[in-house]
Coordinates of C-alpha atoms in Angstrom, one line a residue:
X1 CA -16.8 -1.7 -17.3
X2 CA -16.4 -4.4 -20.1
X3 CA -14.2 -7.3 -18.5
X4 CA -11.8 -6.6 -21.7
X5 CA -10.9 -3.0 -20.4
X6 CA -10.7 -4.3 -16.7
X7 CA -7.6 -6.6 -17.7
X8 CA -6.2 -4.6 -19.7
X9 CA -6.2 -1.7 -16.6
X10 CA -5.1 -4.5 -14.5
X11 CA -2.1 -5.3 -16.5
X12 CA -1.3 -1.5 -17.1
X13 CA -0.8 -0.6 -13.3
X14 CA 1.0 -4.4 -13.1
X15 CA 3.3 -3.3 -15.5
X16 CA 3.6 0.7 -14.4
X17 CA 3.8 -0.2 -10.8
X18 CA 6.4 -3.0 -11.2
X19 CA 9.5 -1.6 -13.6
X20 CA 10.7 1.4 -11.9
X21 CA 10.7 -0.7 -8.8
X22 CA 12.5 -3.9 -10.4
X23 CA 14.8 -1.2 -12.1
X24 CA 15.6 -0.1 -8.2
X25 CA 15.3 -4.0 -6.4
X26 CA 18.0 -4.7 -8.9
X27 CA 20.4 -1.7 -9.6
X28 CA 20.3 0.2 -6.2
X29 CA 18.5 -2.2 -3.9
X30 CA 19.6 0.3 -0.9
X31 CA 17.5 0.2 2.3
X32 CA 16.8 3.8 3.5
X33 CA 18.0 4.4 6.8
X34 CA 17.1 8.0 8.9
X35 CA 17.5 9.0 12.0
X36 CA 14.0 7.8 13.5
X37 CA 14.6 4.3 11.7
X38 CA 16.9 3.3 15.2
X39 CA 14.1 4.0 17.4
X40 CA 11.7 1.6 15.2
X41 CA 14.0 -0.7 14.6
X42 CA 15.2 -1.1 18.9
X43 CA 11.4 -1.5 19.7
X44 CA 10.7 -3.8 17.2
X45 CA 13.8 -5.7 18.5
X46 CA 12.4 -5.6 22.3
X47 CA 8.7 -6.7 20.5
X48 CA 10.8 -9.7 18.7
X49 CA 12.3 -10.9 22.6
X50 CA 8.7 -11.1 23.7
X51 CA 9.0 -7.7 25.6
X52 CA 6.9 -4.6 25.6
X53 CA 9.6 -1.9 25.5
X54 CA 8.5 1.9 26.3
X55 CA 7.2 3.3 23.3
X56 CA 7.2 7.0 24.6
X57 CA 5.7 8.9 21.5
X58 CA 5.9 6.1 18.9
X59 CA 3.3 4.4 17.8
X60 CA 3.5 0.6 18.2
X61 CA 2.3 -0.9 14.6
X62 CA 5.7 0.0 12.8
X63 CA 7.4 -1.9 15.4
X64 CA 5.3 -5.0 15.6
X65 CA 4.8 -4.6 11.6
X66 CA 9.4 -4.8 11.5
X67 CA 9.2 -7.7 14.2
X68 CA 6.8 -10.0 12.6
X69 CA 8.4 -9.2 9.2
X70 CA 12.0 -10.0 11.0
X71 CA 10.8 -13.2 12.1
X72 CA 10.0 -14.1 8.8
X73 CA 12.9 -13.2 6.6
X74 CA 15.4 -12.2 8.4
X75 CA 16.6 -9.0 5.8
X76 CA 16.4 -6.0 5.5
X77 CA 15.9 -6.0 1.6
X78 CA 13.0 -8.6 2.2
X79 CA 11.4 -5.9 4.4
X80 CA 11.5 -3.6 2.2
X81 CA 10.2 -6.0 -0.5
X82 CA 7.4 -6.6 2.2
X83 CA 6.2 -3.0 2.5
X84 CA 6.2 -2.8 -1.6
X85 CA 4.4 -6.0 -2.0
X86 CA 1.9 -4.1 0.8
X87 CA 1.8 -0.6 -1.0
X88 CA 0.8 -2.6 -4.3
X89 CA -2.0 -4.5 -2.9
X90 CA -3.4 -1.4 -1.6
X91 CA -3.1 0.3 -4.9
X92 CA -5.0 -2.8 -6.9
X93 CA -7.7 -2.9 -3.6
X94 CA -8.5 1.1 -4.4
X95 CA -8.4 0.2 -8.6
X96 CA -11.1 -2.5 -8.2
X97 CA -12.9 -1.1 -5.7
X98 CA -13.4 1.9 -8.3
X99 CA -13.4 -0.3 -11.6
X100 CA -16.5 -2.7 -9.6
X101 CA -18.2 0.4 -8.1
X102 CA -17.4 2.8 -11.1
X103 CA -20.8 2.8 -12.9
X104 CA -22.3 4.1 -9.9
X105 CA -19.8 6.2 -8.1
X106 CA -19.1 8.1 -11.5
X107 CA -21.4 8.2 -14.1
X108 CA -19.2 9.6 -17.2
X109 CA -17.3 6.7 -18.3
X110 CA -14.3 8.8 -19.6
X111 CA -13.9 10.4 -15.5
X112 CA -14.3 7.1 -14.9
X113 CA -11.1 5.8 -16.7
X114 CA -9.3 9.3 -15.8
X115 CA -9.6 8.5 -12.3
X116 CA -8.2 5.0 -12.8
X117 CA -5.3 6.6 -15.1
X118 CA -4.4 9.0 -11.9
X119 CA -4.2 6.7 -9.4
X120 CA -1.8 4.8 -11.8
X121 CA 0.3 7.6 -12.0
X122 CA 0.4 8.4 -8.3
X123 CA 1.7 4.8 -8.1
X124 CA 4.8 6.0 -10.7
X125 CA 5.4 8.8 -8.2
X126 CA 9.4 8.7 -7.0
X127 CA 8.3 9.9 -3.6
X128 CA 5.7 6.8 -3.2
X129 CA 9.5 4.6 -4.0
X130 CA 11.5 6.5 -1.6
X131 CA 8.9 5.8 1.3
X132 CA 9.0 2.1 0.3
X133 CA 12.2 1.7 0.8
X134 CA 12.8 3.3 3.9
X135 CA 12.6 2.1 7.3
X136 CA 9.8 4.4 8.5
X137 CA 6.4 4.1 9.5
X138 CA 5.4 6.4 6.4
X139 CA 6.0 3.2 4.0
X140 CA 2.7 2.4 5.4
X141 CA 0.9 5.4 6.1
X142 CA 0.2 5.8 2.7
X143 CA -1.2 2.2 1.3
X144 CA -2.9 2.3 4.5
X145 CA -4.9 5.6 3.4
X146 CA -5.2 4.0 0.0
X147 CA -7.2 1.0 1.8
X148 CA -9.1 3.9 3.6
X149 CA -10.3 5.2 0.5
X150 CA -11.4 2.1 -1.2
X151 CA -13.2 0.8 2.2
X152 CA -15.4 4.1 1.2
X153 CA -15.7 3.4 -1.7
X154 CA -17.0 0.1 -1.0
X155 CA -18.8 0.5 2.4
X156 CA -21.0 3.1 0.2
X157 CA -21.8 1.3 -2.1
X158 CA -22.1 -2.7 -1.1
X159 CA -22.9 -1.5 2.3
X160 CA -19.9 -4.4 3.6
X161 CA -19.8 -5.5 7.1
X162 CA -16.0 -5.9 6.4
X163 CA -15.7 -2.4 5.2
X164 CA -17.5 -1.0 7.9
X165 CA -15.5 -2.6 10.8
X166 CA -12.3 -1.7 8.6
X167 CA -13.5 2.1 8.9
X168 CA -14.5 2.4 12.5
X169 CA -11.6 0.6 13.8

């Protein structure tokens, strides 16, 4: 891809991924709380004292995710802001793992640049906003999967030690 079009994608999905959630960070900047939220939110207080509380069914990366993010700034809002910031990084990881491996993983240009333009609007979707700004392990599940996709992407074709680790672990 010309270096022209890659900015130009690049400042699209900036631009596409960032209003609807500045319009929210400063109209409605509401943290979602549910019932499952408490249980994340009491281990990650028990991983925050040092302790390592019962976890019963609950995975512990949420919780250590809220603690460490807790230690750092101390809001709720900033946590939120946190898991955004995370879900964006993914997203731009997956775009320039497909706009860098693009001329061999799809051959027609135009797919090419379709492909792209879908994974920018599956960055627009309202559901993708609602999981980022709740307290619930699904704000990462998804960027998470997203970084999946482009360590296949990658792994295929660079053959990356990084990528391959990132994978089996």
């Amino acid at each position: 891809m010309q270096r022209k079009i890659k900015k130009m994608i690049y400042l699209v999905f900036i631009i596409l991924f960032w209003i609807p959630r500045a319009l929210f960070y400063l109209n409605i900047p509401i943290v979602g709380i549910n019932g499952d939220t408490f249980d994340y939110t009491g281990i990650a207080f028990f991983f925050s004292k040092g302790q390592v509380p019962d976890l019963g069914i609950i995975p512990p990366f949420y919780p250590i995710f809220l603690a460490i993010s807790n230690s750092l700034v101390n809001s709720l809002s900033s946590i939120i802001f946190i898991q955004t910031l995370f879900t964006f990084f993914c997203f731009l990881y997956l775009i320039r793992s497909i706009t860098i491996n693009g001329k061999e993983f799809i051959k027609n240009k135009g797919i090419q640049y379709c492909v792209i333009f879908t994974i920018i609007l599956t960055s627009l979707d309202s559901h993708l906003l609602f999981l980022e700004t709740d307290l619930m392990t699904e704000a990462l599940q998804f960027p998470l999967l997203l970084l999946f996709i482009g360590s296949i992407v990658n792994t295929y074709f660079n053959r990356s030690k990084f990528n391959f680790i990132f994978l089996v672990s």
